[in-house]
Tab-separated table of C-alpha atoms in Angstrom:
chain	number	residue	atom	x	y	z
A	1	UNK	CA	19.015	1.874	-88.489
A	2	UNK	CA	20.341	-1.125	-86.380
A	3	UNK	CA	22.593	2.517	-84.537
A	4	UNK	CA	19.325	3.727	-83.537
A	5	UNK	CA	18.679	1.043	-80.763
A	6	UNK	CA	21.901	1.338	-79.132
A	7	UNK	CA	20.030	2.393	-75.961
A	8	UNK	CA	17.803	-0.651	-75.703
A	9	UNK	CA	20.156	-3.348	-73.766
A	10	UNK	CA	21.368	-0.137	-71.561
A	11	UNK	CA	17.744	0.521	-70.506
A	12	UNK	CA	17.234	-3.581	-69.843
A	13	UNK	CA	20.691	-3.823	-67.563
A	14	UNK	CA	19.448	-0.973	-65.463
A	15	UNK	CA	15.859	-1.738	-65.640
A	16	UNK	CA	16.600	-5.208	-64.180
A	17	UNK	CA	19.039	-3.657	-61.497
A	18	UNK	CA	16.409	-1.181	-60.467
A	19	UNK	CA	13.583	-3.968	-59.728
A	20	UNK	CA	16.467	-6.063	-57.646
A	21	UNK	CA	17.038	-3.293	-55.769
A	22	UNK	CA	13.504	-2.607	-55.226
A	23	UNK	CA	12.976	-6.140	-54.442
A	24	UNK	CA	15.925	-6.246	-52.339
A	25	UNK	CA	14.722	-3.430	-50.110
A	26	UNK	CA	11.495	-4.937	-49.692
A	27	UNK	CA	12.691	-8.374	-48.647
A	28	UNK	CA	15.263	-6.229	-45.744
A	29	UNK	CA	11.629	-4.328	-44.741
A	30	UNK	CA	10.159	-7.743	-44.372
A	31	UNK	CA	13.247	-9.695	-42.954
A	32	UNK	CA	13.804	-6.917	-40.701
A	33	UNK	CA	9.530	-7.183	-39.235
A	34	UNK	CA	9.888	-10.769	-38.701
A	35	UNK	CA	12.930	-10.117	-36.987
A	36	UNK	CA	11.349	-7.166	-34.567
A	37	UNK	CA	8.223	-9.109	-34.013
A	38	UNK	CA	10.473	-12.341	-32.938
A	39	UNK	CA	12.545	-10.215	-30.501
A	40	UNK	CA	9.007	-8.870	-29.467
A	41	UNK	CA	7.686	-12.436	-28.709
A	42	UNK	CA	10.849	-13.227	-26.938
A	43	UNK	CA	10.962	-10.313	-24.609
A	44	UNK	CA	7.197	-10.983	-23.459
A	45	UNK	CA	8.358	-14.453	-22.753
A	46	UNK	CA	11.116	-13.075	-21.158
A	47	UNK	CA	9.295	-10.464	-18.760
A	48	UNK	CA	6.183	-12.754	-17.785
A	49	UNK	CA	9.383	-16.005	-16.745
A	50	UNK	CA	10.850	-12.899	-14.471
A	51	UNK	CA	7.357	-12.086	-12.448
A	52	UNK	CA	6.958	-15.468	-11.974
A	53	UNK	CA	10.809	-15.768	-10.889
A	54	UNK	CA	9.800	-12.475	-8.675
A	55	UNK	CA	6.737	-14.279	-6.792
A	56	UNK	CA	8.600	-17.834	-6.140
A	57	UNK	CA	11.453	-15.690	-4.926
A	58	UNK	CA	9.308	-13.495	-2.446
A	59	UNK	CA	7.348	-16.508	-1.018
A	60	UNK	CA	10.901	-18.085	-0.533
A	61	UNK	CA	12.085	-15.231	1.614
A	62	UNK	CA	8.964	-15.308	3.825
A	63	UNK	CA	9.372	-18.563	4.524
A	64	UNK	CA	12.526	-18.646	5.186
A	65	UNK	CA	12.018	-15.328	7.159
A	66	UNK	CA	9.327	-17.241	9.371
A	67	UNK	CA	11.715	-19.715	9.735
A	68	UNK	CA	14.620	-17.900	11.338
A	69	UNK	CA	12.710	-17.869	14.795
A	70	UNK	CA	12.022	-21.739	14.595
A	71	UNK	CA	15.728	-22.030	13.951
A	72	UNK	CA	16.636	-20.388	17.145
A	73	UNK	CA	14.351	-22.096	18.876
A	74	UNK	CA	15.720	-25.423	17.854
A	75	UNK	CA	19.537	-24.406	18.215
A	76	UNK	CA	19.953	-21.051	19.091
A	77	UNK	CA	20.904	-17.503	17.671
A	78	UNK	CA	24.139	-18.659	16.640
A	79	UNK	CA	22.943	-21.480	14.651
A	80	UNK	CA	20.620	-19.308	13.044
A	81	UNK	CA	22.844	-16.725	11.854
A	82	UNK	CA	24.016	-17.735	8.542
A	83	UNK	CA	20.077	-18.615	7.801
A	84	UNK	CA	19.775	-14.916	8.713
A	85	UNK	CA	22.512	-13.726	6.699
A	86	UNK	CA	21.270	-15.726	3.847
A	87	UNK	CA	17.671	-14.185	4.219
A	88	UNK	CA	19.368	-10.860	4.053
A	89	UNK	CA	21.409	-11.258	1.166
A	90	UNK	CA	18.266	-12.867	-0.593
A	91	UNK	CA	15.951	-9.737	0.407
A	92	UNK	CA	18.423	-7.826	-1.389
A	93	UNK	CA	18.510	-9.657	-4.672
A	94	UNK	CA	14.969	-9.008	-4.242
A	95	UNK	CA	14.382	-5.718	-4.014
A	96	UNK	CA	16.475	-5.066	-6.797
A	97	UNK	CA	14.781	-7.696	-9.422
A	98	UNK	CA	11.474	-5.110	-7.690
A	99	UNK	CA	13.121	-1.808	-8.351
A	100	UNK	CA	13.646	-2.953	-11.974
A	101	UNK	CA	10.162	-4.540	-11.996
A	102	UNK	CA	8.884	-1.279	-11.479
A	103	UNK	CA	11.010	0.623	-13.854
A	104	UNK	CA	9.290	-2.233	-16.406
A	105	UNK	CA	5.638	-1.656	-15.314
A	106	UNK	CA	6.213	2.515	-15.190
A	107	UNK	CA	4.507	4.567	-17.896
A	108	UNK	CA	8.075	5.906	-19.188
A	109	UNK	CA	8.154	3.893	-22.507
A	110	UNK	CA	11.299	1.505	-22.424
A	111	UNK	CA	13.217	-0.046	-25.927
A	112	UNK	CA	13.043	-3.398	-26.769
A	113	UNK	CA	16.412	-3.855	-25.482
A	114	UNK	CA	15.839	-2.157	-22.189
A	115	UNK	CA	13.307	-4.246	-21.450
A	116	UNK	CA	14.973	-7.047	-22.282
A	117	UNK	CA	17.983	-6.898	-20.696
A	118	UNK	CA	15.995	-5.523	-17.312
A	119	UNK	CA	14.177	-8.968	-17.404
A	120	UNK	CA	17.287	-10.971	-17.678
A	121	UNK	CA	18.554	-9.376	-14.842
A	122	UNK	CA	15.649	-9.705	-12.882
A	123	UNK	CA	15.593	-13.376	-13.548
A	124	UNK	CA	19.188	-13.782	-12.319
A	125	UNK	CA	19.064	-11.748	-9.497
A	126	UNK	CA	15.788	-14.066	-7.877
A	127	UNK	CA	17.575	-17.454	-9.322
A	128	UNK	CA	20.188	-15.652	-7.222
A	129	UNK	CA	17.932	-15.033	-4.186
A	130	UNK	CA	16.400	-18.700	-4.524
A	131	UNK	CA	19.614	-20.338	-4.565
A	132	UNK	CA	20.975	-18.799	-1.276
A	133	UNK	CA	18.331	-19.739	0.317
A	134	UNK	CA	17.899	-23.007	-0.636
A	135	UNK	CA	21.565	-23.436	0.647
A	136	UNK	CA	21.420	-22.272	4.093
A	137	UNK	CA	17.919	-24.190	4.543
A	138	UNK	CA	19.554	-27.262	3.530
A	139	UNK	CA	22.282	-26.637	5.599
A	140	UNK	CA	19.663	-25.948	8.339
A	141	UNK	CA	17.617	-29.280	7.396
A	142	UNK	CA	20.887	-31.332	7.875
A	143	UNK	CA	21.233	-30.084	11.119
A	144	UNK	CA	17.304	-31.207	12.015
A	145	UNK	CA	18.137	-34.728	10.521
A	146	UNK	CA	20.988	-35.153	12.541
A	147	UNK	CA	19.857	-33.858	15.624
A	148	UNK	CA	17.051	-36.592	15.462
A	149	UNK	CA	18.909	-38.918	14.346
A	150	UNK	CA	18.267	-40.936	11.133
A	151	UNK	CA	17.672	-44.553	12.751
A	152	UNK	CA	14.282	-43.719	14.418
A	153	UNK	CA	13.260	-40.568	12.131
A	154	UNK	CA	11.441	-42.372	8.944
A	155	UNK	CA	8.794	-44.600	11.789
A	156	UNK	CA	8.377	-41.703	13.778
A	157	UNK	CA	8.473	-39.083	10.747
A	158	UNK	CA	5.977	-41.847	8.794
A	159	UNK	CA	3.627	-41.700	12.378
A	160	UNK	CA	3.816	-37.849	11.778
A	161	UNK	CA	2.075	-38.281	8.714
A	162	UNK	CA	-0.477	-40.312	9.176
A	163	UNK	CA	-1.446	-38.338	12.527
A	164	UNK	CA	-1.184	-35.031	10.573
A	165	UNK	CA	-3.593	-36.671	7.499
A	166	UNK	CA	-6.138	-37.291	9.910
A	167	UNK	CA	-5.939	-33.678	11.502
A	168	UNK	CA	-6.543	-32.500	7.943
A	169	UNK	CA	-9.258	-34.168	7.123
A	170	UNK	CA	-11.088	-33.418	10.385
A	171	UNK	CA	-10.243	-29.771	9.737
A	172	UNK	CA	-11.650	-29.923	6.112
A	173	UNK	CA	-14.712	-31.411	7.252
A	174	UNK	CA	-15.127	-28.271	9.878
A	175	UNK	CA	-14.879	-25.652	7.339
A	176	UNK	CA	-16.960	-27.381	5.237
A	177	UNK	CA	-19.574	-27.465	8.017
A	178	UNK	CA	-19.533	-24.325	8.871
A	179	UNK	CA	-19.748	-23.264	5.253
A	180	UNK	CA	-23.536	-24.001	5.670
A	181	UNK	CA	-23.662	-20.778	7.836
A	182	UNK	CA	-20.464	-18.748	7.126
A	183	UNK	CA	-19.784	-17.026	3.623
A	184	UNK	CA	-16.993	-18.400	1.576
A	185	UNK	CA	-14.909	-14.836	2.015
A	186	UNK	CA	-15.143	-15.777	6.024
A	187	UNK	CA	-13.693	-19.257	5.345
A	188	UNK	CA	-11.279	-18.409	2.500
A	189	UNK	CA	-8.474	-18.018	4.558
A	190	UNK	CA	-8.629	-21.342	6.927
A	191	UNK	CA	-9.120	-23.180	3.427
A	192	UNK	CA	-6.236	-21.707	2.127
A	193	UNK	CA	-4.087	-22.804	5.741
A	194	UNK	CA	-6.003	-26.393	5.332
A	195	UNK	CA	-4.680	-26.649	1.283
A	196	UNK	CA	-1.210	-25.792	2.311
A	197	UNK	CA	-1.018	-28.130	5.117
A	198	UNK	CA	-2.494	-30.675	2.381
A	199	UNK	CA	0.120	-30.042	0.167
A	200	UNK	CA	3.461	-30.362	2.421
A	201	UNK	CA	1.661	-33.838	3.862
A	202	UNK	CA	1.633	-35.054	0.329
A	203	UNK	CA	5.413	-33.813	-0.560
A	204	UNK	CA	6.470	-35.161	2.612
A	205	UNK	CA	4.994	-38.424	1.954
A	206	UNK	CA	6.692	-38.025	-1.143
A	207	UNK	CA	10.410	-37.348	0.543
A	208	UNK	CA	10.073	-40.492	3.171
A	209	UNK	CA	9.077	-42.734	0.010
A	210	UNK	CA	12.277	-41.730	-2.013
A	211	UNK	CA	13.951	-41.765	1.747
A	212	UNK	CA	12.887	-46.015	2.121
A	213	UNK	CA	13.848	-46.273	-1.145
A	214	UNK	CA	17.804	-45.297	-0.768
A	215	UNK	CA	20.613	-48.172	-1.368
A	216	UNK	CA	22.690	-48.873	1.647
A	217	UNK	CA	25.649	-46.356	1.997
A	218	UNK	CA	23.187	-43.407	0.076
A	219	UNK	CA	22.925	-40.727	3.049
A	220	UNK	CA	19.028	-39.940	4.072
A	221	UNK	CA	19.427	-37.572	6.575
A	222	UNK	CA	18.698	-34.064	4.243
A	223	UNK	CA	15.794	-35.994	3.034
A	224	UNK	CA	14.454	-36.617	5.974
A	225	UNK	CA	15.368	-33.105	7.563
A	226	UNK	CA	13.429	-31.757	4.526
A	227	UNK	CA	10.382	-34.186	5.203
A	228	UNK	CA	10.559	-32.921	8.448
A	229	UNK	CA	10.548	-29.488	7.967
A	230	UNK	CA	7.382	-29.847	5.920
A	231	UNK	CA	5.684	-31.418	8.127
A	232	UNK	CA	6.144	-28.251	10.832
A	233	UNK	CA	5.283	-26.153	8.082
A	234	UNK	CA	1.801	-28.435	7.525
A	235	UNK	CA	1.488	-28.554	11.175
A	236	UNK	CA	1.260	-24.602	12.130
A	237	UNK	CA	-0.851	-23.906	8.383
A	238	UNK	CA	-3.270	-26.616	10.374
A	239	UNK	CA	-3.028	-25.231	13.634
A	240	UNK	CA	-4.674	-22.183	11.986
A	241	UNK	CA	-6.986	-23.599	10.081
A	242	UNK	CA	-8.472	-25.481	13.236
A	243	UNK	CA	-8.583	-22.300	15.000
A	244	UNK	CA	-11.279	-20.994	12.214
A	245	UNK	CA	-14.053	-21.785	14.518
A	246	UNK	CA	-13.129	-19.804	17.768
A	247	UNK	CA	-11.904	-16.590	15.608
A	248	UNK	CA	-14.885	-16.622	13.894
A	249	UNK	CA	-17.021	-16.350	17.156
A	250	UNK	CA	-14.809	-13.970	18.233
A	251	UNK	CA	-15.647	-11.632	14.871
A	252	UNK	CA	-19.375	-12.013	15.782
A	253	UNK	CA	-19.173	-10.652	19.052
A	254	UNK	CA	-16.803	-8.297	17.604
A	255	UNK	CA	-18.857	-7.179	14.621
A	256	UNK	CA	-22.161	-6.570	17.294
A	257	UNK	CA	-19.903	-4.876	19.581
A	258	UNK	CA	-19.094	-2.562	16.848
A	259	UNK	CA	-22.473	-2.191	15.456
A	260	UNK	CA	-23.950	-1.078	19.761
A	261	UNK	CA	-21.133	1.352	19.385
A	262	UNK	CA	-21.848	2.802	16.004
A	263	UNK	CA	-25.476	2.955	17.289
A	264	UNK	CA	-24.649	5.242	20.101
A	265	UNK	CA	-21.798	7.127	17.736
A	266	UNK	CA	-24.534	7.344	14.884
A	267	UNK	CA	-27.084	9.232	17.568
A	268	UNK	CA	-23.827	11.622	18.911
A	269	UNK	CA	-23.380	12.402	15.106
A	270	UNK	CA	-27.063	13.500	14.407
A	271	UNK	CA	-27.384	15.587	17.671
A	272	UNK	CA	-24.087	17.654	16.732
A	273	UNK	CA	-25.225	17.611	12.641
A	274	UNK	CA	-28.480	18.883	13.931
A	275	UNK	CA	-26.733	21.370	16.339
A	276	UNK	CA	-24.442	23.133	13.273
A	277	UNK	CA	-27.369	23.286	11.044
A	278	UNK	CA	-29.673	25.033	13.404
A	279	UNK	CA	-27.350	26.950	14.777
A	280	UNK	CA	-26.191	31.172	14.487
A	281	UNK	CA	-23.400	30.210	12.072
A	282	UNK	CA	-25.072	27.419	9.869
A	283	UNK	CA	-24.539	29.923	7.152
A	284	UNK	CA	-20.802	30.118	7.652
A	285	UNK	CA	-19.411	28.340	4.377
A	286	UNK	CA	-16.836	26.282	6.391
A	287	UNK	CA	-19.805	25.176	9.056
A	288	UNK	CA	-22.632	24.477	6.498
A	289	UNK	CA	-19.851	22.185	4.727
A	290	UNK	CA	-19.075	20.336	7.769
A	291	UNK	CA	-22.235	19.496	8.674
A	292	UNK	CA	-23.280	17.962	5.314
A	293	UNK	CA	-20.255	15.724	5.270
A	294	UNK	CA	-21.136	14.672	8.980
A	295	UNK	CA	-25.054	14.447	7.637
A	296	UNK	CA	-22.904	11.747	5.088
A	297	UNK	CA	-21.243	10.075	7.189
A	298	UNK	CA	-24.619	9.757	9.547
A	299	UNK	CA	-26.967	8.389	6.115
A	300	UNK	CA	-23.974	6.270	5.439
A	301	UNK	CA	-23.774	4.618	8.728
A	302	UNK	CA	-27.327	3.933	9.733
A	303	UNK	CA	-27.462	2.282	6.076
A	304	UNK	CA	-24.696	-0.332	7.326
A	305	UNK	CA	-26.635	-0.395	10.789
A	306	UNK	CA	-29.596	-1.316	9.125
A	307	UNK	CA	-28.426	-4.253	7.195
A	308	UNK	CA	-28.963	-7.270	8.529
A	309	UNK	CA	-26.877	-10.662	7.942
A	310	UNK	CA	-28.285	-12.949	5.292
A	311	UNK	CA	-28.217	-16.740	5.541
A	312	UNK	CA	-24.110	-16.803	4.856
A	313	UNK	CA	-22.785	-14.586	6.999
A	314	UNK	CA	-19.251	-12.758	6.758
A	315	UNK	CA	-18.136	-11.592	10.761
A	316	UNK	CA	-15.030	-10.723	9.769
A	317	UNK	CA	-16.480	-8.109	6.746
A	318	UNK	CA	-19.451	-6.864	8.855
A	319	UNK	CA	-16.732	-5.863	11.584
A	320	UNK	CA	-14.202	-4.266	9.590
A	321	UNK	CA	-16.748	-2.082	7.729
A	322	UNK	CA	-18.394	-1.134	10.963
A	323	UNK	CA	-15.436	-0.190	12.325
A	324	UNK	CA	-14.312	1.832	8.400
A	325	UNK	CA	-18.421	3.769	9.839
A	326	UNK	CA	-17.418	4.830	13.038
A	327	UNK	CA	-13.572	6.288	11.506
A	328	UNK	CA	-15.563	8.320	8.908
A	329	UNK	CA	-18.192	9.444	11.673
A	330	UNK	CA	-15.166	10.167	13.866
A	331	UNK	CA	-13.384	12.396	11.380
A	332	UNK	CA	-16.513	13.861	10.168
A	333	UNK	CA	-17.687	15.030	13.888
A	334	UNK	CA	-13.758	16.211	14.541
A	335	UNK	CA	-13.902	18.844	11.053
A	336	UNK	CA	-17.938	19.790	12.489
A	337	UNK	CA	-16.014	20.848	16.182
A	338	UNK	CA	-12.835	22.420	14.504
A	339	UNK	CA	-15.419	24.240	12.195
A	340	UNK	CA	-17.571	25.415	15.211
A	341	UNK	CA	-14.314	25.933	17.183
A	342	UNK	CA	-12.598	28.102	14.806
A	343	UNK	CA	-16.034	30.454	15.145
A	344	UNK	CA	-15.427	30.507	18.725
A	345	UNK	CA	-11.871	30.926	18.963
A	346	UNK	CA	-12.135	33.863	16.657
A	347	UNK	CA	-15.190	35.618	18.394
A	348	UNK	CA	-13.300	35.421	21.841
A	349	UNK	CA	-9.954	36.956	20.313
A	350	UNK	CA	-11.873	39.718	18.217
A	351	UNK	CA	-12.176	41.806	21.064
A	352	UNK	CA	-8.592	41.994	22.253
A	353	UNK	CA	-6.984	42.614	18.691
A	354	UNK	CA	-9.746	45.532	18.140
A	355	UNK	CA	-8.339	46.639	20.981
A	356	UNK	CA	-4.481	46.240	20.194
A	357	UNK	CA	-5.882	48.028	16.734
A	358	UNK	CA	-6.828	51.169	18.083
A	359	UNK	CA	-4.402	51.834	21.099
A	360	UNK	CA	-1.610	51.409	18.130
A	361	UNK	CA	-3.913	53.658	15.762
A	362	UNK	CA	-3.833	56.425	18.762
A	363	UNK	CA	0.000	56.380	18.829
A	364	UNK	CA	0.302	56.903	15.495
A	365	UNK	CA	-2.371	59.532	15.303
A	366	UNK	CA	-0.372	61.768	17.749
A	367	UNK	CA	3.194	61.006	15.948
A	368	UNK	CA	1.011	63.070	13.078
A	369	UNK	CA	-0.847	65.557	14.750
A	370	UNK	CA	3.061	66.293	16.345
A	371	UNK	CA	5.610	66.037	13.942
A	372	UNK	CA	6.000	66.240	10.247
A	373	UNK	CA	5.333	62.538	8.917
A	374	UNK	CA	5.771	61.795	5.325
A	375	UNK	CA	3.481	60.132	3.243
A	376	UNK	CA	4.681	56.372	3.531
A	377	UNK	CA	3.121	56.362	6.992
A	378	UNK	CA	0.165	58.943	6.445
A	379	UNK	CA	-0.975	55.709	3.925
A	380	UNK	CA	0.182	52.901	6.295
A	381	UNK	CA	-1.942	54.942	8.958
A	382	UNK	CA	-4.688	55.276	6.094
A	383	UNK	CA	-4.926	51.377	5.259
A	384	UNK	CA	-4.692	50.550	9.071
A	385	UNK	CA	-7.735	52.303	9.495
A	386	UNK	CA	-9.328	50.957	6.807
A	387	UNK	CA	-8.756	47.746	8.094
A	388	UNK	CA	-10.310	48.655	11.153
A	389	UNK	CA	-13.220	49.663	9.970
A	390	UNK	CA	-13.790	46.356	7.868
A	391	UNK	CA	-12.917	43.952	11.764
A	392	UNK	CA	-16.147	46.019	12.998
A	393	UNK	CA	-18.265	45.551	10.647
A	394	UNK	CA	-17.615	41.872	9.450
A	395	UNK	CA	-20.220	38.938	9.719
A	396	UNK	CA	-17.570	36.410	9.638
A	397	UNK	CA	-15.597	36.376	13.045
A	398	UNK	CA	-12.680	34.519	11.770
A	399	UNK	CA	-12.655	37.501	8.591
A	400	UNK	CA	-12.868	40.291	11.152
A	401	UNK	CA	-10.114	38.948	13.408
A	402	UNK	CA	-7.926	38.565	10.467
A	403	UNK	CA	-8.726	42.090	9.704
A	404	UNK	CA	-7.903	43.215	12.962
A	405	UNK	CA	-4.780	41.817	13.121
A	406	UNK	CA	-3.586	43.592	9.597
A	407	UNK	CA	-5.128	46.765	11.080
A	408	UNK	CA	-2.826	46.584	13.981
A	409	UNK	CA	0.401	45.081	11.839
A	410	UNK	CA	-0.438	48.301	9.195
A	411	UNK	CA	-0.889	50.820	12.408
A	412	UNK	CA	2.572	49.023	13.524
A	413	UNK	CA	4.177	49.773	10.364
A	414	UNK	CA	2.783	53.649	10.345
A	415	UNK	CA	4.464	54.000	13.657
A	416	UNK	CA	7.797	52.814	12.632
A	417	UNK	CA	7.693	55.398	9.462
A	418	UNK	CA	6.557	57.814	11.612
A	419	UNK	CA	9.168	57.998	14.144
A	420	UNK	CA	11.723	57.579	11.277
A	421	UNK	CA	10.273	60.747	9.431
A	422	UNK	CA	10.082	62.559	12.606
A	423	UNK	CA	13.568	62.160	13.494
A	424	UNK	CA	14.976	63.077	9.846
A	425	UNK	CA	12.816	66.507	10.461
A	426	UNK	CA	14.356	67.086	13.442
């Protein structure tokens, strides 16, 4: 009896090994999740720390870019160059950490790894880009320091500052008084010039407070030449900003100037609209379409003419989408005149290739009536006249030219069979 459960510790052993293994597997499913959704997290991380690598990079070669003419100005093409050269070698860097940026943002699905490893090297390549440049500019801010020479720069570079504070606050306070008639989108841009300007006072300030602050023997001039070099930078971003008045005068005279000239193109536009649509070919498909899409542009245009500024007022806006109303009434009145043209050009040449038609159907007629012709050309001949008989009778002058013109290539055609047939007969 005890023989008959021999089985029983066989079935527990492999029993017990089947719900490891099961539980085994399960724990590699979940180990392996955890592990995809932690490479997951780090690759975001990874791609969003290389665009923002990718915009500090780009706004370091403009500047430096900008810069490159300021450098010659100061000490000449020569001294510029290896700015230049740097700026080069950085626009490189950059337009490959874009190339891969775009191979990222496609819609071609990428692996986890791709991505990854695209990112890295789009980090390196603007950490590359950012490090050149900062090189060459502080070899370039050296040379400023110098050339002023580090005794008299902090007073005069600390006079800078406090003349250049006051310029920005007096050009704040303009933009914010003509906020009371302007709308923010006209003034967004001089704010922008007066933040920037803002912000390299106040790092500035910051680089001739560290500057003071130097033990004897500690060189200042790079951070002077850097201090300095902000300052310019705050002193053309405030240039522009105090120039927000006069351009904005300027777009108001610009933006009525463009709205007296859309008048007069507005009443051009309806006279030619009304012109097509009562005219002998206001049928035509290619006419009737023309004139509704300069009947469009006409409705669209005395809609914008008829607006009026409201309290805040954008110049700059008002111009650039009168000037978007007289493009579209341009192009649409060029398609109406190539559409009424084409009808024109087509009646005027109807006449002559009629004419080339039949004096090419009468030589092949008499090639028939004289010789044996096979039956290649006796069809040619056939579909030539056919053709023919379609340019006479056609509405459309543009369809019955076209038909003329086969009439005369098939009546061609017959003639060359002809003469071939005829001199195999003889």
């Amino acid at each position: 009896m005890a023989d008959a459960w021999w089985w029983v510790p066989s079935l527990i052993v492999f029993g017990s090994a089947g719900v490891a293994a099961v539980a085994g597997v399960i724990g590699l499913r979940r180990l392996g999740a955890r592990r995809a959704r932690a490479e997951l997290d780090s690759g975001r991380a990874l791609e969003v720390g290389a665009k923002g690598l990718i915009v500090q990079a780009d706004e370091a070669v403009r500047e430096a870019r900008a810069e490159i003419g300021f450098a010659e100005a100061q000490f000449g093409p020569q001294a510029a160059a290896r700015l230049r050269r740097a700026v080069d070698r950085a626009e490189g860097l950059l337009r490959e950490a874009l190339l891969l940026q775009q191979r990222l943002d496609d819609a071609v699905p990428d692996t986890a790894a791709d991505r990854r490893a695209w990112s890295a090297r789009i980090a390196d390549a603007c950490r590359s880009a950012l490090a050149v440049l900062e090189e060459a500019e502080g070899s370039l801010a050296t040379a400023r320091a110098a050339e002023r020479g580090v005794a008299e720069g902090l007073p005069a570079l600390r006079d800078a500052v406090a003349a250049l504070g006051r310029r920005c606050a007096e050009a704040v306070a303009a933009i914010d008084r003509l906020g009371a008639r302007f709308a923010p989108s006209a003034l967004a841009a001089a704010r922008s010039d007066a933040d920037r300007a803002h912000a390299a006072i106040r790092a500035a300030t910051a680089e001739l407070d560290e500057a003071a602050g130097q033990g004897a023997g500690v060189p200042v001039a790079p951070v002077l030449g850097s201090a300095a070099d902000r300052l310019q930078l705050a002193a053309r971003h405030l240039d522009l900003a105090e120039r927000i008045e006069l351009r904005l005068a300027a777009a108001v005279e610009e933006a009525r100037a463009e709205r007296t000239a859309l008048d007069g193109e507005i009443v051009a536009a309806r006279r030619e609209r009304d012109a097509l649509s009562a005219g002998p070919d206001a049928a035509e498909a290619g006419v009737a379409a023309a004139a509704s899409t300069l009947g469009d542009a006409v409705g669209e245009a005395s809609a914008l003419v008829a607006t009026r500024p409201g309290d805040q007022d954008d110049p700059f806006v008002r111009r650039d989408r009168a000037r978007a109303a007289r493009d579209r009434l341009d192009a649409a009145r060029a398609e109406a005149r190539r559409a009424s043209g084409r009808l024109d050009g087509a009646r005027t040449a109807l006449g002559g290739a009629i004419a080339i038609a039949e004096s090419q159907l009468g030589v092949v007629r008499g090639l028939v009536e004289r010789g044996s012709v096979g039956a290649e050309a006796r069809t040619r001949l056939a579909e030539a006249e056919r053709q023919l008989v379609i340019a006479r009778q056609e509405p459309d002058p543009v369809a019955a030219l076209d038909a003329a013109r086969r009439a005369a290539a098939r009546a061609n055609d017959a003639e060359a069979l002809a003469r071939y047939d005829g001199s195999l007969g003889g």
